[in-house]
PDB file of C-alpha atoms in Angstrom:
ATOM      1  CA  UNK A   1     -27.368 -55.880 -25.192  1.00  0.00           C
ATOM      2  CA  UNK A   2     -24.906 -57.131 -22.326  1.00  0.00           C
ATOM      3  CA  UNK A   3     -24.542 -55.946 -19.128  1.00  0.00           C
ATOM      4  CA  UNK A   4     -23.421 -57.214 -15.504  1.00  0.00           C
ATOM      5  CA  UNK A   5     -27.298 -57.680 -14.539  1.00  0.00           C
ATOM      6  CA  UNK A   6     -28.638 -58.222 -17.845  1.00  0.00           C
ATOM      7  CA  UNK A   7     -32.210 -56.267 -18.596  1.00  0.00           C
ATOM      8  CA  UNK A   8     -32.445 -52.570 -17.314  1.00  0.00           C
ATOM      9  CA  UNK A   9     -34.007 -51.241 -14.107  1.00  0.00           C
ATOM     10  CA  UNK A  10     -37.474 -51.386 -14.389  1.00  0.00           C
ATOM     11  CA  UNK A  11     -37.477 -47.386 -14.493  1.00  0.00           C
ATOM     12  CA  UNK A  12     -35.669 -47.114 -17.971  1.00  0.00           C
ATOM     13  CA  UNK A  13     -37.848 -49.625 -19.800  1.00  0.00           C
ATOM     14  CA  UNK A  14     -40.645 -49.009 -21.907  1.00  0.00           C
ATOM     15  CA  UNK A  15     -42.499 -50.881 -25.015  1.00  0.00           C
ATOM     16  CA  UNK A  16     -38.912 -51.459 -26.757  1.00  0.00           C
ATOM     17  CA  UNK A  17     -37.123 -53.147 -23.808  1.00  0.00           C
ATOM     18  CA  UNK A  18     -38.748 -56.419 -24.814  1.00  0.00           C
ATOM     19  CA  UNK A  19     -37.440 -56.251 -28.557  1.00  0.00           C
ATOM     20  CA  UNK A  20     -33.993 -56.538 -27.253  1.00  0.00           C
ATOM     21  CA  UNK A  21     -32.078 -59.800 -26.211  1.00  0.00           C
ATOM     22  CA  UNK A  22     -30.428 -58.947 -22.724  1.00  0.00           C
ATOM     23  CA  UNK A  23     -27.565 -61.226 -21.552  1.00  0.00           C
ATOM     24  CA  UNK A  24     -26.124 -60.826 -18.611  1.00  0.00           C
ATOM     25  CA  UNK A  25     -22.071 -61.049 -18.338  1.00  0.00           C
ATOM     26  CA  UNK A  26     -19.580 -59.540 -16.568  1.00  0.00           C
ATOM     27  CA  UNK A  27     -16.293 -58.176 -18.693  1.00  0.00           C
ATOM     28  CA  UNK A  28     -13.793 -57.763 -15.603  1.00  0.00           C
ATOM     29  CA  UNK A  29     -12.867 -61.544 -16.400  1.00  0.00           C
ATOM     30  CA  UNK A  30     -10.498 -61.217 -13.342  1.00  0.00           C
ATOM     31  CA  UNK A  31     -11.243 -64.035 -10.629  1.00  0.00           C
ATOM     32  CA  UNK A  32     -12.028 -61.884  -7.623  1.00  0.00           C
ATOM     33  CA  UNK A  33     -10.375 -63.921  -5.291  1.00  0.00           C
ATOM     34  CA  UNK A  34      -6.742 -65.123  -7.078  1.00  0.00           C
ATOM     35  CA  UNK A  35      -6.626 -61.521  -9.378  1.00  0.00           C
ATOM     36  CA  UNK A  36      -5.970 -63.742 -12.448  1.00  0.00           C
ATOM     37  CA  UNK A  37      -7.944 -63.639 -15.677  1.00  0.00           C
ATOM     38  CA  UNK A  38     -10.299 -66.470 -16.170  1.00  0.00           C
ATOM     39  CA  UNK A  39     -11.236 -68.536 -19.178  1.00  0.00           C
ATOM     40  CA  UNK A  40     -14.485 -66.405 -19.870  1.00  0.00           C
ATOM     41  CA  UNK A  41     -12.100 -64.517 -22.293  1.00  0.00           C
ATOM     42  CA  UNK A  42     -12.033 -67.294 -24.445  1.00  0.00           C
ATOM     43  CA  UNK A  43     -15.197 -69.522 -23.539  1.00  0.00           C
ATOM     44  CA  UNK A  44     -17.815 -66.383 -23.600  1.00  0.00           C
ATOM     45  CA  UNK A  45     -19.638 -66.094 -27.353  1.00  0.00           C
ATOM     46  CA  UNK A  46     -22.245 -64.037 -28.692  1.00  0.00           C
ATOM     47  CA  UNK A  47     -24.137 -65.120 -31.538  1.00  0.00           C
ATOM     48  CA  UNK A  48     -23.031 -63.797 -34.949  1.00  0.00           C
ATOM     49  CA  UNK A  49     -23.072 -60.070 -34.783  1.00  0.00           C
ATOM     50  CA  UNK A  50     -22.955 -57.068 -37.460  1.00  0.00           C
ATOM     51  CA  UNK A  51     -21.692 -54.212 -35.044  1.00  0.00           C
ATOM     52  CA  UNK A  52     -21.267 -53.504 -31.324  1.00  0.00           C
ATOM     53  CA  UNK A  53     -21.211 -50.391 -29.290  1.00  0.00           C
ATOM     54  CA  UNK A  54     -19.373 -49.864 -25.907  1.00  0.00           C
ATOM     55  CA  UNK A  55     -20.889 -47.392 -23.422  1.00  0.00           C
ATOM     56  CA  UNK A  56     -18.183 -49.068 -20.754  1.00  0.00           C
ATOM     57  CA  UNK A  57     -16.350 -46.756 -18.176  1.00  0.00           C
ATOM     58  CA  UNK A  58     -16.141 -45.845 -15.063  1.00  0.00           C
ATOM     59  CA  UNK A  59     -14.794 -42.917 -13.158  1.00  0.00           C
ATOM     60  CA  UNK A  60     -16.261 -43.428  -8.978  1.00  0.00           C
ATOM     61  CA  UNK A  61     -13.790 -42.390  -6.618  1.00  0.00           C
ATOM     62  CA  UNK A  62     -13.001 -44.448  -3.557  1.00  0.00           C
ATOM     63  CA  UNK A  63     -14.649 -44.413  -0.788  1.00  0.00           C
ATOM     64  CA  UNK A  64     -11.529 -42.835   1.196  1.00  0.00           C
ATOM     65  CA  UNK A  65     -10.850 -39.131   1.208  1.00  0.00           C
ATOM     66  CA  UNK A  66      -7.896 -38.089   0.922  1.00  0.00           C
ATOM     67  CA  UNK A  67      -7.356 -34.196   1.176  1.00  0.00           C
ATOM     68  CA  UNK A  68      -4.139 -34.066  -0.533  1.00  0.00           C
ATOM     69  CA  UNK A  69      -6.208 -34.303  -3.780  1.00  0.00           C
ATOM     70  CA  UNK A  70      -8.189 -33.228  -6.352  1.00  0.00           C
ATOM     71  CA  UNK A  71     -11.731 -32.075  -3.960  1.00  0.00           C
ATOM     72  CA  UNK A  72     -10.559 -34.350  -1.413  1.00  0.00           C
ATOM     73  CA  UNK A  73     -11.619 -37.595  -3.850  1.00  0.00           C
ATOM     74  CA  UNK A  74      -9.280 -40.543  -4.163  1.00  0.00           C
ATOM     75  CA  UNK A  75      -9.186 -42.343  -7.322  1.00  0.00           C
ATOM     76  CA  UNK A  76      -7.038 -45.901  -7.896  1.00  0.00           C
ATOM     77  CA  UNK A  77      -5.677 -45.237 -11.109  1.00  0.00           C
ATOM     78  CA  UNK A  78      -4.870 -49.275 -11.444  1.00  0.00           C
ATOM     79  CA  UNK A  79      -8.602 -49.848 -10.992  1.00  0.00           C
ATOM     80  CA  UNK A  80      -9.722 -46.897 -13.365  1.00  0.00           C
ATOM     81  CA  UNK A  81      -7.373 -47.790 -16.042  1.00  0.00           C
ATOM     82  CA  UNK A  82      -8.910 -51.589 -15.812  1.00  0.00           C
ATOM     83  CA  UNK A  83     -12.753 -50.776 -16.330  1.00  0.00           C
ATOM     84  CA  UNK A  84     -11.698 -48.068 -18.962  1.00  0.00           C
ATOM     85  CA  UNK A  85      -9.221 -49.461 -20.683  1.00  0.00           C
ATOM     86  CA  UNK A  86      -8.907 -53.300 -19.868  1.00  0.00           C
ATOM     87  CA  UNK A  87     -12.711 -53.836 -19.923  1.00  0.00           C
ATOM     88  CA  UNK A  88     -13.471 -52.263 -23.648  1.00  0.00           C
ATOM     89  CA  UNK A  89     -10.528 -54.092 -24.897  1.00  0.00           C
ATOM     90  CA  UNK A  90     -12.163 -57.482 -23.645  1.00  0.00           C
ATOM     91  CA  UNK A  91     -15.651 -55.875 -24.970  1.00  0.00           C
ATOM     92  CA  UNK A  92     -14.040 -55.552 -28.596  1.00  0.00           C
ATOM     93  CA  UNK A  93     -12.344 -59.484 -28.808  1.00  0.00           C
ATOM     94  CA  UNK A  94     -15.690 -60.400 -27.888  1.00  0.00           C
ATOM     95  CA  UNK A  95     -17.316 -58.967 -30.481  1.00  0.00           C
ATOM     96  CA  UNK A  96     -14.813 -59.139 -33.206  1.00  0.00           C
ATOM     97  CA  UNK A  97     -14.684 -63.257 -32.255  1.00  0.00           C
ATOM     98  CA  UNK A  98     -18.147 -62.739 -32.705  1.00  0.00           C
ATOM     99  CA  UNK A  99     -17.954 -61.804 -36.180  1.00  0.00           C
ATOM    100  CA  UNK A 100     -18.788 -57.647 -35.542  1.00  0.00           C
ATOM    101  CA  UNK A 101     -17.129 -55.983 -38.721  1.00  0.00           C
ATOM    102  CA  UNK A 102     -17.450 -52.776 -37.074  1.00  0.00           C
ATOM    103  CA  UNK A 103     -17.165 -51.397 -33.168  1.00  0.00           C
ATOM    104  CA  UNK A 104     -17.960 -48.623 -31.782  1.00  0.00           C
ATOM    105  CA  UNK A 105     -16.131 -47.000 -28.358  1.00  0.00           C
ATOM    106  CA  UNK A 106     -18.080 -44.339 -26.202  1.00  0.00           C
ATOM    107  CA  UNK A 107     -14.309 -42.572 -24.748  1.00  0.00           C
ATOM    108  CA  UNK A 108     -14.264 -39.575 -23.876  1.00  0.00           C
ATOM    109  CA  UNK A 109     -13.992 -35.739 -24.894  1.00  0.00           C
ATOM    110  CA  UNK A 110     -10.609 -33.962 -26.243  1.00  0.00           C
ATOM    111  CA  UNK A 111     -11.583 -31.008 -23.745  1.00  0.00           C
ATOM    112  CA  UNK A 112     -12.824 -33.289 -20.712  1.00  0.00           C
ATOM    113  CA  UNK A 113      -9.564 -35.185 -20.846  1.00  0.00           C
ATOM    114  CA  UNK A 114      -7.341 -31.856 -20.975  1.00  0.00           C
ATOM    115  CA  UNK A 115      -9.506 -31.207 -17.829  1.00  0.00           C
ATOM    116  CA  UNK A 116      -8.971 -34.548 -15.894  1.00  0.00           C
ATOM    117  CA  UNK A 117      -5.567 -35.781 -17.049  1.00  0.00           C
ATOM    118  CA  UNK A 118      -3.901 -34.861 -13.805  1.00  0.00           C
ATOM    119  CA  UNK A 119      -6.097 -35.859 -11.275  1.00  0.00           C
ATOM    120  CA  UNK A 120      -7.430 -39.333 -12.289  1.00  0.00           C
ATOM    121  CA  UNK A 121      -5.007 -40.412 -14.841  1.00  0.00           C
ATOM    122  CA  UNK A 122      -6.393 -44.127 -14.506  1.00  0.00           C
ATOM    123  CA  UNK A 123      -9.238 -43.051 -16.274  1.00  0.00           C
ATOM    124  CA  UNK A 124      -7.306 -41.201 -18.754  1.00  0.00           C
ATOM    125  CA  UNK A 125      -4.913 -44.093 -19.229  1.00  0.00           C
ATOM    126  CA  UNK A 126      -7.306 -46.678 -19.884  1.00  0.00           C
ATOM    127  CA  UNK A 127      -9.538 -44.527 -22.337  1.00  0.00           C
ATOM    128  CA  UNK A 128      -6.334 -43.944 -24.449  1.00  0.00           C
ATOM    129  CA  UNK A 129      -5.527 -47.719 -24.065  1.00  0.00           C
ATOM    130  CA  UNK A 130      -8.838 -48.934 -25.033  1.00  0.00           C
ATOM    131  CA  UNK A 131      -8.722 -46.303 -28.036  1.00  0.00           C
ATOM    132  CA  UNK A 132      -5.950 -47.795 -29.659  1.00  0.00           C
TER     133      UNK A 132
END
């Protein structure tokens, strides 16, 4: 399993937690000073892999309200379409390098995105993006 910290809070293990391999890895391979991608694209492997499964996506608001939108939230649509669309597409070149024959993309619900298409259509944007 990857993830940005690696294992799981303490709180969600149990027995089964140990019988997984946790590696810890970031997939916004954007420096975060210069805003350019890094080589991690290329120089990040897993071992040889059957399948993989993203759960990746992200839909926090800013932290500034803006009451000119939807319940006063504001969303950055370039930063929602990047860790839901940009991030699963790095997710799935990893594991197809990696020799996966088959992935797997948590996205999101025909009825949720009728719901939020106006309001944050970063999110909406990048799901579609990573879909395809």
């Amino acid at each position: 399993s990857i993830s940005r910290s690696g294992r799981p809070p303490s709180y969600y293990c149990n027995d089964s937690t140990d019988l997984v391999n946790w590696v810890s890895f970031d997939l916004d391979l954007k420096n975060r000073q210069s805003g350019e991608e890094t080589s991690e694209a290329t120089s990040f492997r897993l071992p040889k892999i059957d399948a993989a499964i993203s759960c990746v996506g992200n839909v926090k608001p800013d932290s500034d309200w803006d009451k000119s939108t939807f319940f006063g939230l504001a969303f950055n649509d370039d930063r929602l379409y990047r860790e839901n669309g940009t991030l699963n597409k790095h997710a799935a070149k990893i594991a197809k390098e990696s020799g996966a024959e088959r992935f797997v993309l948590l996205s999101v619900s025909f009825e949720v995105a009728k719901m939020v298409e106006g309001p944050i259509e970063g999110y909406m944007d990048g799901k579609r993006a990573a879909e395809h």
